[in-house]
mmCIF file of C-alpha atoms in Angstrom:
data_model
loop_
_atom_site.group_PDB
_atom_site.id
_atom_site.type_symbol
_atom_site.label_atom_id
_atom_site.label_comp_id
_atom_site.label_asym_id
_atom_site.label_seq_id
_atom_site.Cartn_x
_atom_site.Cartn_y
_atom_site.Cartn_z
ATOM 1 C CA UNK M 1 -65.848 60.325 66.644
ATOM 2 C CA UNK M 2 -65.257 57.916 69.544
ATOM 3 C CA UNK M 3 -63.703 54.986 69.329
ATOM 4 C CA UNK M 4 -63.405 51.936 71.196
ATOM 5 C CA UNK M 5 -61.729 48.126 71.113
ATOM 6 C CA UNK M 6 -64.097 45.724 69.741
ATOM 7 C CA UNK M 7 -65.721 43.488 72.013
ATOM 8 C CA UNK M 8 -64.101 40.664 70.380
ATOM 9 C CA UNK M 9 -60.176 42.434 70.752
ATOM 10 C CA UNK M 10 -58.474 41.178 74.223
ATOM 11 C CA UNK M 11 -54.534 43.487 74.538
ATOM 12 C CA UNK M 12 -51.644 42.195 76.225
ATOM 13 C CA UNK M 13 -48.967 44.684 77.386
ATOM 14 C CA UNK M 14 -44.941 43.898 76.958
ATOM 15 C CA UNK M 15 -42.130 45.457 76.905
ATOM 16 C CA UNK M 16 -42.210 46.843 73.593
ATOM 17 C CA UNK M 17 -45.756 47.863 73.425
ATOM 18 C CA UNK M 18 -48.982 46.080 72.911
ATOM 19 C CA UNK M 19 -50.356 42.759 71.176
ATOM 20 C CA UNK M 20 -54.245 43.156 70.236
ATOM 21 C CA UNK M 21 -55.824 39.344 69.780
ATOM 22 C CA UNK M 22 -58.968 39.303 68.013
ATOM 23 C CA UNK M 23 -60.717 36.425 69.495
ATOM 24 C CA UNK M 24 -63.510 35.689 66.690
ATOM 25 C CA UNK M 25 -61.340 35.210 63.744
ATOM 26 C CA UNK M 26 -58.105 34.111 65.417
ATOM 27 C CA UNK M 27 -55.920 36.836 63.913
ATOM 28 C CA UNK M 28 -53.371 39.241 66.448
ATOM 29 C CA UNK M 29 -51.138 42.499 66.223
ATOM 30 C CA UNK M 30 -48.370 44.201 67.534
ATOM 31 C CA UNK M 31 -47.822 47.709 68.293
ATOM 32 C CA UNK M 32 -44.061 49.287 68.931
ATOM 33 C CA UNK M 33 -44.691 51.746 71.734
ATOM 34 C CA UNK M 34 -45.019 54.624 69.166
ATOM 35 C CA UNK M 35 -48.137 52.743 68.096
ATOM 36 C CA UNK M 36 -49.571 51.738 71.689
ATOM 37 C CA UNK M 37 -48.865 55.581 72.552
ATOM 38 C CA UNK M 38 -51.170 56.275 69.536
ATOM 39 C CA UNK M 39 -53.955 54.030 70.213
ATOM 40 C CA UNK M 40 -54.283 54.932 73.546
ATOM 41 C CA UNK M 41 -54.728 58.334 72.812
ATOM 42 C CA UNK M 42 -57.356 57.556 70.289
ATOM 43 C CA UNK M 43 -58.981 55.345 72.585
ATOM 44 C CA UNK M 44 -59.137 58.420 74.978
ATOM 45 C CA UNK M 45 -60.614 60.526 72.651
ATOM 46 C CA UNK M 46 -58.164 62.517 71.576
ATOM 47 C CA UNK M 47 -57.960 63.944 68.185
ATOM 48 C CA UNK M 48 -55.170 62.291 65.784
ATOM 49 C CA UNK M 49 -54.403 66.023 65.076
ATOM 50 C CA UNK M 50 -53.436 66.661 68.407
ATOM 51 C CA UNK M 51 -51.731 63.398 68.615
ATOM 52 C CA UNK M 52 -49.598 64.384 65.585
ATOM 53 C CA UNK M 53 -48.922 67.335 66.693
ATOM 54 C CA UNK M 54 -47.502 65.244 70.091
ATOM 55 C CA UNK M 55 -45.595 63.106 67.629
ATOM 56 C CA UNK M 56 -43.977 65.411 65.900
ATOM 57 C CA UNK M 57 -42.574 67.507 69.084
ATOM 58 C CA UNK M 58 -41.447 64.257 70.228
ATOM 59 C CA UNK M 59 -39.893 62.862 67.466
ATOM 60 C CA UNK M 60 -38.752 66.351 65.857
ATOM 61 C CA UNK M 61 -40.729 65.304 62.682
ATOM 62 C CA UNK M 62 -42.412 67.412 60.652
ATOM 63 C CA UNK M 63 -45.905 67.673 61.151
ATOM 64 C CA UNK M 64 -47.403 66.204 57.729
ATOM 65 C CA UNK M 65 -45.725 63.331 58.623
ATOM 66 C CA UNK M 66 -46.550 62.815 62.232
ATOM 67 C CA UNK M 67 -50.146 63.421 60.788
ATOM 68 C CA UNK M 68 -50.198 60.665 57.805
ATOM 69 C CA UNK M 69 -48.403 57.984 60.147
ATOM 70 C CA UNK M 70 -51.653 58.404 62.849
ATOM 71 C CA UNK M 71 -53.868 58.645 60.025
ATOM 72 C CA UNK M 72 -52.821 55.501 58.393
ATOM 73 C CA UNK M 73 -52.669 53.836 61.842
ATOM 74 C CA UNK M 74 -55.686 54.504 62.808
ATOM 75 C CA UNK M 75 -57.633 53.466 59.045
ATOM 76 C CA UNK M 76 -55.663 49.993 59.793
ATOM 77 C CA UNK M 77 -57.187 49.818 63.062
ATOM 78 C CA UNK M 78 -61.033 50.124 61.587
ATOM 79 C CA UNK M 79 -60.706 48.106 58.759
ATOM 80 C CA UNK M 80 -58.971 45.346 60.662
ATOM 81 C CA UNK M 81 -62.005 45.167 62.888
ATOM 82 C CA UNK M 82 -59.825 46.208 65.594
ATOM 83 C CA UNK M 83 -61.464 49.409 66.848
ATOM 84 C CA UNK M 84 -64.835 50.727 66.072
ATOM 85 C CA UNK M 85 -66.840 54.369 66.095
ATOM 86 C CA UNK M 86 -69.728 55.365 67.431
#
């Protein structure tokens, strides 16, 4: 699965992580750093197992945590019409 920002999404960077505008219906986000780090990664390709697995050396979380935190990022991020797969 790739995924990428939707034509529509412009980002804006600060200093505590990123702000996603999408332009067509006028609705924005923020992302703490955690979450920036997170979509990034995505957006690079990389697996949200592997970024879990990141997380939770980070962090010093446990692993099934790490994992549903990415997961439920990244299911907010497609059904906000802020990313999409191809």
């Amino acid at each position: 699965m790739t995924l990428r920002l939707h034509p529509d999404v412009s980002t804006t960077d600060t200093d505590a992580g990123i702000v996603l505008l999408h332009m067509s219906t006028g609705r924005y986000w923020q992302l703490n750093l955690t979450g920036t780090h997170i979509l990034r990664r995505l957006l690079d390709g990389c697996r949200p197992s592997h970024i879990a697995t990141d997380l939770a050396g980070r962090y010093e979380l446990p692993y099934s945590e790490a994992h549903v935190d990415v997961g439920a990022l990244l299911v907010e991020l497609c059904t906000t019409g802020l990313v999409i797969t191809s």
